[in-house]
Amino acid sequence: MKTAKYIRVSTTEQNIARQRDKRYKNYVDKCSGSIPFDERPEASKLIDDVSNKKITHIVVHSISRLGRSTIDILKTIEYFTERAVCIEAEKEGFRTLDKNKRENATAKMVISIMATLSQWELEMASERRLEGIAKAKERGAYTANGGRKADNPAEWITKPKQVKIIKRLNAGQSIRDIAFREGCSVGLVQKTKKQAIELGMMGGLDSKTEKLNDYLKRVENFVEGLEE
């Protein structure tokens, strides 16, 4: 078993010696807890090492260190669990997997409660959004899509997030892996892939052989063809 310890401390907390563990490789992020897990420098290295099967067991002081929100934490746990990587939470006193790599019953219960809370948070946010829309309609200030002009496919596919997704797709990464690393939904990755295929943009953005400006030039030529 290849074990690592992940540590996240705030930018104002200087002393991390008490959290380090000499028995393991330590990944230490000194950053705000509001930053998504996969966007933290050391967490990103940990994800890469897990992908390369260098790490099979991760120790954290608390599962709260694994994301900026309940949803982010659940995504992180799911990502590692799918790769048979056990997370050991010292504060909560459980491991997500047992010695046979099966999900731990206690951990499943805690994660299930977290998922319920996460769903509640989403429903509350949706309720507040709908209430806001209703009030805006009463004032006559509401317009669909926020009053913005809908993007055409060529404009939509060249947005920064979509460009990053296409680069990862062409590098051979899986849809779920890309969604996790880019902090977006699986649906967005699938939509991006579908649009890129329809526009003839897939297969030409190999990060090892092509630069991004070559890709954008192709999009520009495509748009010019639409305008002719």
CSV table of C-alpha atoms in Angstrom, one decimal:
chain,number,residue,atom,x,y,z
A,1,MET,CA,0.0,0.0,0.0
A,2,LYS,CA,1.4,3.4,-1.1
A,3,THR,CA,0.3,5.9,1.4
A,4,ALA,CA,0.3,9.7,1.2
A,5,LYS,CA,-0.9,12.4,3.5
A,6,TYR,CA,-2.8,15.5,2.2
A,7,ILE,CA,-2.6,18.6,4.3
A,8,ARG,CA,-4.4,21.9,3.6
A,9,VAL,CA,-3.7,24.9,5.9
A,10,SER,CA,-4.9,28.4,5.6
A,11,THR,CA,-2.6,31.2,4.3
A,12,THR,CA,-2.3,32.6,7.8
A,13,GLU,CA,-1.5,29.3,9.5
A,14,GLN,CA,2.3,29.1,9.5
A,15,ASN,CA,3.0,26.0,11.6
A,16,ILE,CA,2.3,22.7,9.8
A,17,ALA,CA,4.9,20.6,11.5
A,18,ARG,CA,2.3,19.0,13.8
A,19,GLN,CA,0.2,17.8,10.8
A,20,ARG,CA,3.1,16.3,8.8
A,21,ASP,CA,3.7,12.6,9.0
A,22,LYS,CA,7.3,11.3,8.4
A,23,ARG,CA,5.9,7.9,7.5
A,24,TYR,CA,4.3,9.1,4.3
A,25,LYS,CA,4.8,11.4,1.4
A,26,ASN,CA,3.2,14.7,2.4
A,27,TYR,CA,1.3,16.9,-0.1
A,28,VAL,CA,0.9,20.3,1.6
A,29,ASP,CA,-1.3,23.1,0.2
A,30,LYS,CA,-1.1,26.5,1.9
A,31,CYS,CA,-4.2,28.2,0.5
A,32,SER,CA,-7.8,29.2,1.1
A,33,GLY,CA,-10.3,26.5,1.7
A,34,SER,CA,-12.6,28.2,-0.9
A,35,ILE,CA,-10.3,26.9,-3.7
A,36,PRO,CA,-11.7,23.6,-5.3
A,37,PHE,CA,-9.6,20.6,-4.5
A,38,ASP,CA,-8.4,19.9,-8.0
A,39,GLU,CA,-7.2,23.5,-8.5
A,40,ARG,CA,-4.8,23.4,-5.5
A,41,PRO,CA,-1.2,22.9,-6.6
A,42,GLU,CA,-0.3,19.9,-4.3
A,43,ALA,CA,-3.8,18.4,-4.6
A,44,SER,CA,-3.3,18.4,-8.4
A,45,LYS,CA,0.0,16.6,-8.0
A,46,LEU,CA,-1.7,14.0,-5.8
A,47,ILE,CA,-4.4,13.5,-8.4
A,48,ASP,CA,-1.7,12.9,-11.0
A,49,ASP,CA,0.1,10.4,-8.7
A,50,VAL,CA,-3.2,8.5,-8.1
A,51,SER,CA,-3.8,8.4,-11.8
A,52,ASN,CA,-0.3,6.9,-12.3
A,53,LYS,CA,-1.0,4.4,-9.5
A,54,LYS,CA,1.7,5.8,-7.3
A,55,ILE,CA,-0.7,6.3,-4.4
A,56,THR,CA,-3.3,3.9,-3.2
A,57,HIS,CA,-4.1,5.3,0.3
A,58,ILE,CA,-4.6,8.9,1.4
A,59,VAL,CA,-4.6,10.2,4.9
A,60,VAL,CA,-6.3,13.5,5.8
A,61,HIS,CA,-6.9,15.2,9.1
A,62,SER,CA,-10.6,15.7,8.1
A,63,ILE,CA,-12.7,15.1,5.0
A,64,SER,CA,-13.3,18.8,5.1
A,65,ARG,CA,-9.8,19.2,3.6
A,66,LEU,CA,-11.0,17.5,0.4
A,67,GLY,CA,-12.9,20.4,-1.1
A,68,ARG,CA,-14.4,23.8,-0.8
A,69,SER,CA,-18.0,22.6,-0.4
A,70,THR,CA,-20.0,19.5,0.3
A,71,ILE,CA,-20.4,18.9,-3.4
A,72,ASP,CA,-16.7,19.3,-4.1
A,73,ILE,CA,-15.8,17.0,-1.2
A,74,LEU,CA,-18.2,14.3,-2.6
A,75,LYS,CA,-16.7,14.6,-6.1
A,76,THR,CA,-13.2,14.2,-4.6
A,77,ILE,CA,-14.2,11.1,-2.6
A,78,GLU,CA,-16.0,9.6,-5.6
A,79,TYR,CA,-13.0,10.2,-7.8
A,80,PHE,CA,-10.6,8.4,-5.5
A,81,THR,CA,-13.1,5.6,-4.6
A,82,GLU,CA,-13.6,4.8,-8.3
A,83,ARG,CA,-9.8,4.3,-8.5
A,84,ALA,CA,-9.7,2.0,-5.5
A,85,VAL,CA,-7.9,4.6,-3.4
A,86,CYS,CA,-8.8,4.6,0.3
A,87,ILE,CA,-9.3,7.9,2.1
A,88,GLU,CA,-8.5,7.8,5.8
A,89,ALA,CA,-10.0,10.7,7.8
A,90,GLU,CA,-8.3,11.0,11.2
A,91,LYS,CA,-10.9,13.4,12.8
A,92,GLU,CA,-13.9,11.4,11.7
A,93,GLY,CA,-12.2,8.1,12.4
A,94,PHE,CA,-13.0,6.1,9.3
A,95,ARG,CA,-11.7,4.8,6.0
A,96,THR,CA,-13.7,4.9,2.8
A,97,LEU,CA,-12.5,1.4,1.8
A,98,ASP,CA,-11.6,-1.8,3.8
A,99,LYS,CA,-8.6,-4.0,3.3
A,100,ASN,CA,-10.4,-5.7,0.4
A,101,LYS,CA,-11.0,-2.4,-1.4
A,102,ARG,CA,-14.7,-2.6,-0.6
A,103,GLU,CA,-16.6,0.5,0.6
A,104,ASN,CA,-16.7,0.8,4.4
A,105,ALA,CA,-20.2,0.8,5.9
A,106,THR,CA,-19.5,3.6,8.3
A,107,ALA,CA,-18.0,5.7,5.6
A,108,LYS,CA,-20.9,5.0,3.3
A,109,MET,CA,-23.3,6.3,6.0
A,110,VAL,CA,-21.3,9.5,6.5
A,111,ILE,CA,-21.0,10.1,2.8
A,112,SER,CA,-24.7,9.4,2.3
A,113,ILE,CA,-25.6,12.0,4.9
A,114,MET,CA,-23.2,14.5,3.2
A,115,ALA,CA,-24.9,13.7,-0.1
A,116,THR,CA,-28.3,14.4,1.4
A,117,LEU,CA,-27.1,17.7,2.8
A,118,SER,CA,-25.6,18.5,-0.6
A,119,GLN,CA,-28.9,17.8,-2.3
A,120,TRP,CA,-30.7,20.0,0.3
A,121,GLU,CA,-28.2,22.8,-0.5
A,122,LEU,CA,-28.9,22.5,-4.2
A,123,GLU,CA,-32.6,22.6,-3.7
A,124,MET,CA,-32.4,25.6,-1.4
A,125,ALA,CA,-30.2,27.4,-4.0
A,126,SER,CA,-32.7,26.5,-6.7
A,127,GLU,CA,-35.6,27.7,-4.6
A,128,ARG,CA,-33.9,31.0,-4.0
A,129,ARG,CA,-33.2,31.4,-7.7
A,130,LEU,CA,-36.8,30.7,-8.6
A,131,GLU,CA,-38.0,33.2,-6.0
A,132,GLY,CA,-35.6,35.8,-7.5
A,133,ILE,CA,-36.9,35.2,-11.0
A,134,ALA,CA,-40.5,35.5,-9.8
A,135,LYS,CA,-39.8,38.8,-8.1
A,136,ALA,CA,-37.9,40.0,-11.2
A,137,LYS,CA,-41.0,39.1,-13.4
A,138,GLU,CA,-43.2,41.1,-11.1
A,139,ARG,CA,-41.0,44.1,-11.6
A,140,GLY,CA,-40.9,43.5,-15.3
A,141,ALA,CA,-37.1,43.1,-15.1
A,142,TYR,CA,-36.8,39.4,-16.0
A,143,THR,CA,-35.6,38.2,-19.5
A,144,ALA,CA,-34.7,34.7,-20.4
A,145,ASN,CA,-31.0,33.9,-20.5
A,146,GLY,CA,-30.4,37.0,-18.5
A,147,GLY,CA,-31.0,39.2,-21.5
A,148,ARG,CA,-27.9,37.8,-23.2
A,149,LYS,CA,-27.8,36.8,-26.8
A,150,ALA,CA,-27.5,33.0,-27.2
A,151,ASP,CA,-24.1,31.9,-28.4
A,152,ASN,CA,-23.9,30.2,-31.7
A,153,PRO,CA,-22.0,26.8,-31.7
A,154,ALA,CA,-18.7,28.3,-33.0
A,155,GLU,CA,-18.7,31.0,-30.3
A,156,TRP,CA,-19.7,28.5,-27.6
A,157,ILE,CA,-17.0,26.0,-28.5
A,158,THR,CA,-14.2,28.6,-28.2
A,159,LYS,CA,-14.9,29.6,-24.6
A,160,PRO,CA,-11.9,29.0,-22.3
A,161,LYS,CA,-13.5,26.1,-20.4
A,162,GLN,CA,-14.5,24.3,-23.6
A,163,VAL,CA,-11.1,24.8,-25.2
A,164,LYS,CA,-9.5,23.2,-22.1
A,165,ILE,CA,-12.0,20.3,-22.2
A,166,ILE,CA,-11.2,19.7,-25.9
A,167,LYS,CA,-7.4,19.7,-25.2
A,168,ARG,CA,-8.0,17.0,-22.5
A,169,LEU,CA,-10.3,15.0,-24.8
A,170,ASN,CA,-7.7,14.9,-27.5
A,171,ALA,CA,-5.0,13.9,-24.9
A,172,GLY,CA,-7.1,10.8,-24.3
A,173,GLN,CA,-8.5,11.6,-20.9
A,174,SER,CA,-11.9,10.2,-19.9
A,175,ILE,CA,-15.0,12.3,-19.7
A,176,ARG,CA,-15.4,11.7,-15.9
A,177,ASP,CA,-11.7,12.5,-15.3
A,178,ILE,CA,-12.0,15.7,-17.3
A,179,ALA,CA,-15.1,16.8,-15.4
A,180,PHE,CA,-13.3,16.3,-12.1
A,181,ARG,CA,-10.2,18.1,-13.2
A,182,GLU,CA,-12.0,21.1,-14.8
A,183,GLY,CA,-14.6,21.3,-12.0
A,184,CYS,CA,-17.6,21.0,-14.3
A,185,SER,CA,-20.4,18.5,-14.9
A,186,VAL,CA,-20.1,15.4,-17.0
A,187,GLY,CA,-22.9,16.8,-19.1
A,188,LEU,CA,-20.8,19.8,-20.1
A,189,VAL,CA,-17.9,17.6,-21.2
A,190,GLN,CA,-20.3,15.4,-23.2
A,191,LYS,CA,-21.9,18.5,-24.9
A,192,THR,CA,-18.4,19.9,-25.7
A,193,LYS,CA,-17.3,16.7,-27.2
A,194,LYS,CA,-20.5,16.4,-29.3
A,195,GLN,CA,-20.2,20.0,-30.5
A,196,ALA,CA,-16.5,19.6,-31.4
A,197,ILE,CA,-17.2,16.5,-33.4
A,198,GLU,CA,-20.1,18.2,-35.3
A,199,LEU,CA,-17.9,21.2,-36.1
A,200,GLY,CA,-15.0,18.9,-37.2
A,201,MET,CA,-12.7,20.1,-34.4
A,202,MET,CA,-12.0,16.7,-32.8
A,203,GLY,CA,-8.8,14.9,-33.4
A,204,GLY,CA,-6.8,18.0,-34.4
A,205,LEU,CA,-5.9,19.3,-31.0
A,206,ASP,CA,-3.1,17.1,-29.8
A,207,SER,CA,-1.2,19.0,-27.1
A,208,LYS,CA,2.0,17.4,-28.2
A,209,THR,CA,1.8,18.3,-31.8
A,210,GLU,CA,-0.4,21.4,-32.1
A,211,LYS,CA,-0.6,24.7,-30.4
A,212,LEU,CA,-3.8,26.3,-29.3
A,213,ASN,CA,-3.6,29.1,-31.8
A,214,ASP,CA,-3.7,26.6,-34.6
A,215,TYR,CA,-7.0,25.3,-33.3
A,216,LEU,CA,-8.4,28.8,-32.9
A,217,LYS,CA,-7.4,29.6,-36.4
A,218,ARG,CA,-9.4,26.6,-37.7
A,219,VAL,CA,-12.4,27.9,-35.7
A,220,GLU,CA,-12.0,31.3,-37.2
A,221,ASN,CA,-11.9,29.9,-40.7
A,222,PHE,CA,-15.0,27.9,-39.9
A,223,VAL,CA,-16.9,31.0,-38.7
A,224,GLU,CA,-15.8,32.9,-41.8
A,225,GLY,CA,-17.2,30.1,-43.9
A,226,LEU,CA,-20.6,30.4,-42.1
A,227,GLU,CA,-20.6,34.2,-42.9
A,228,GLU,CA,-19.9,33.8,-46.6
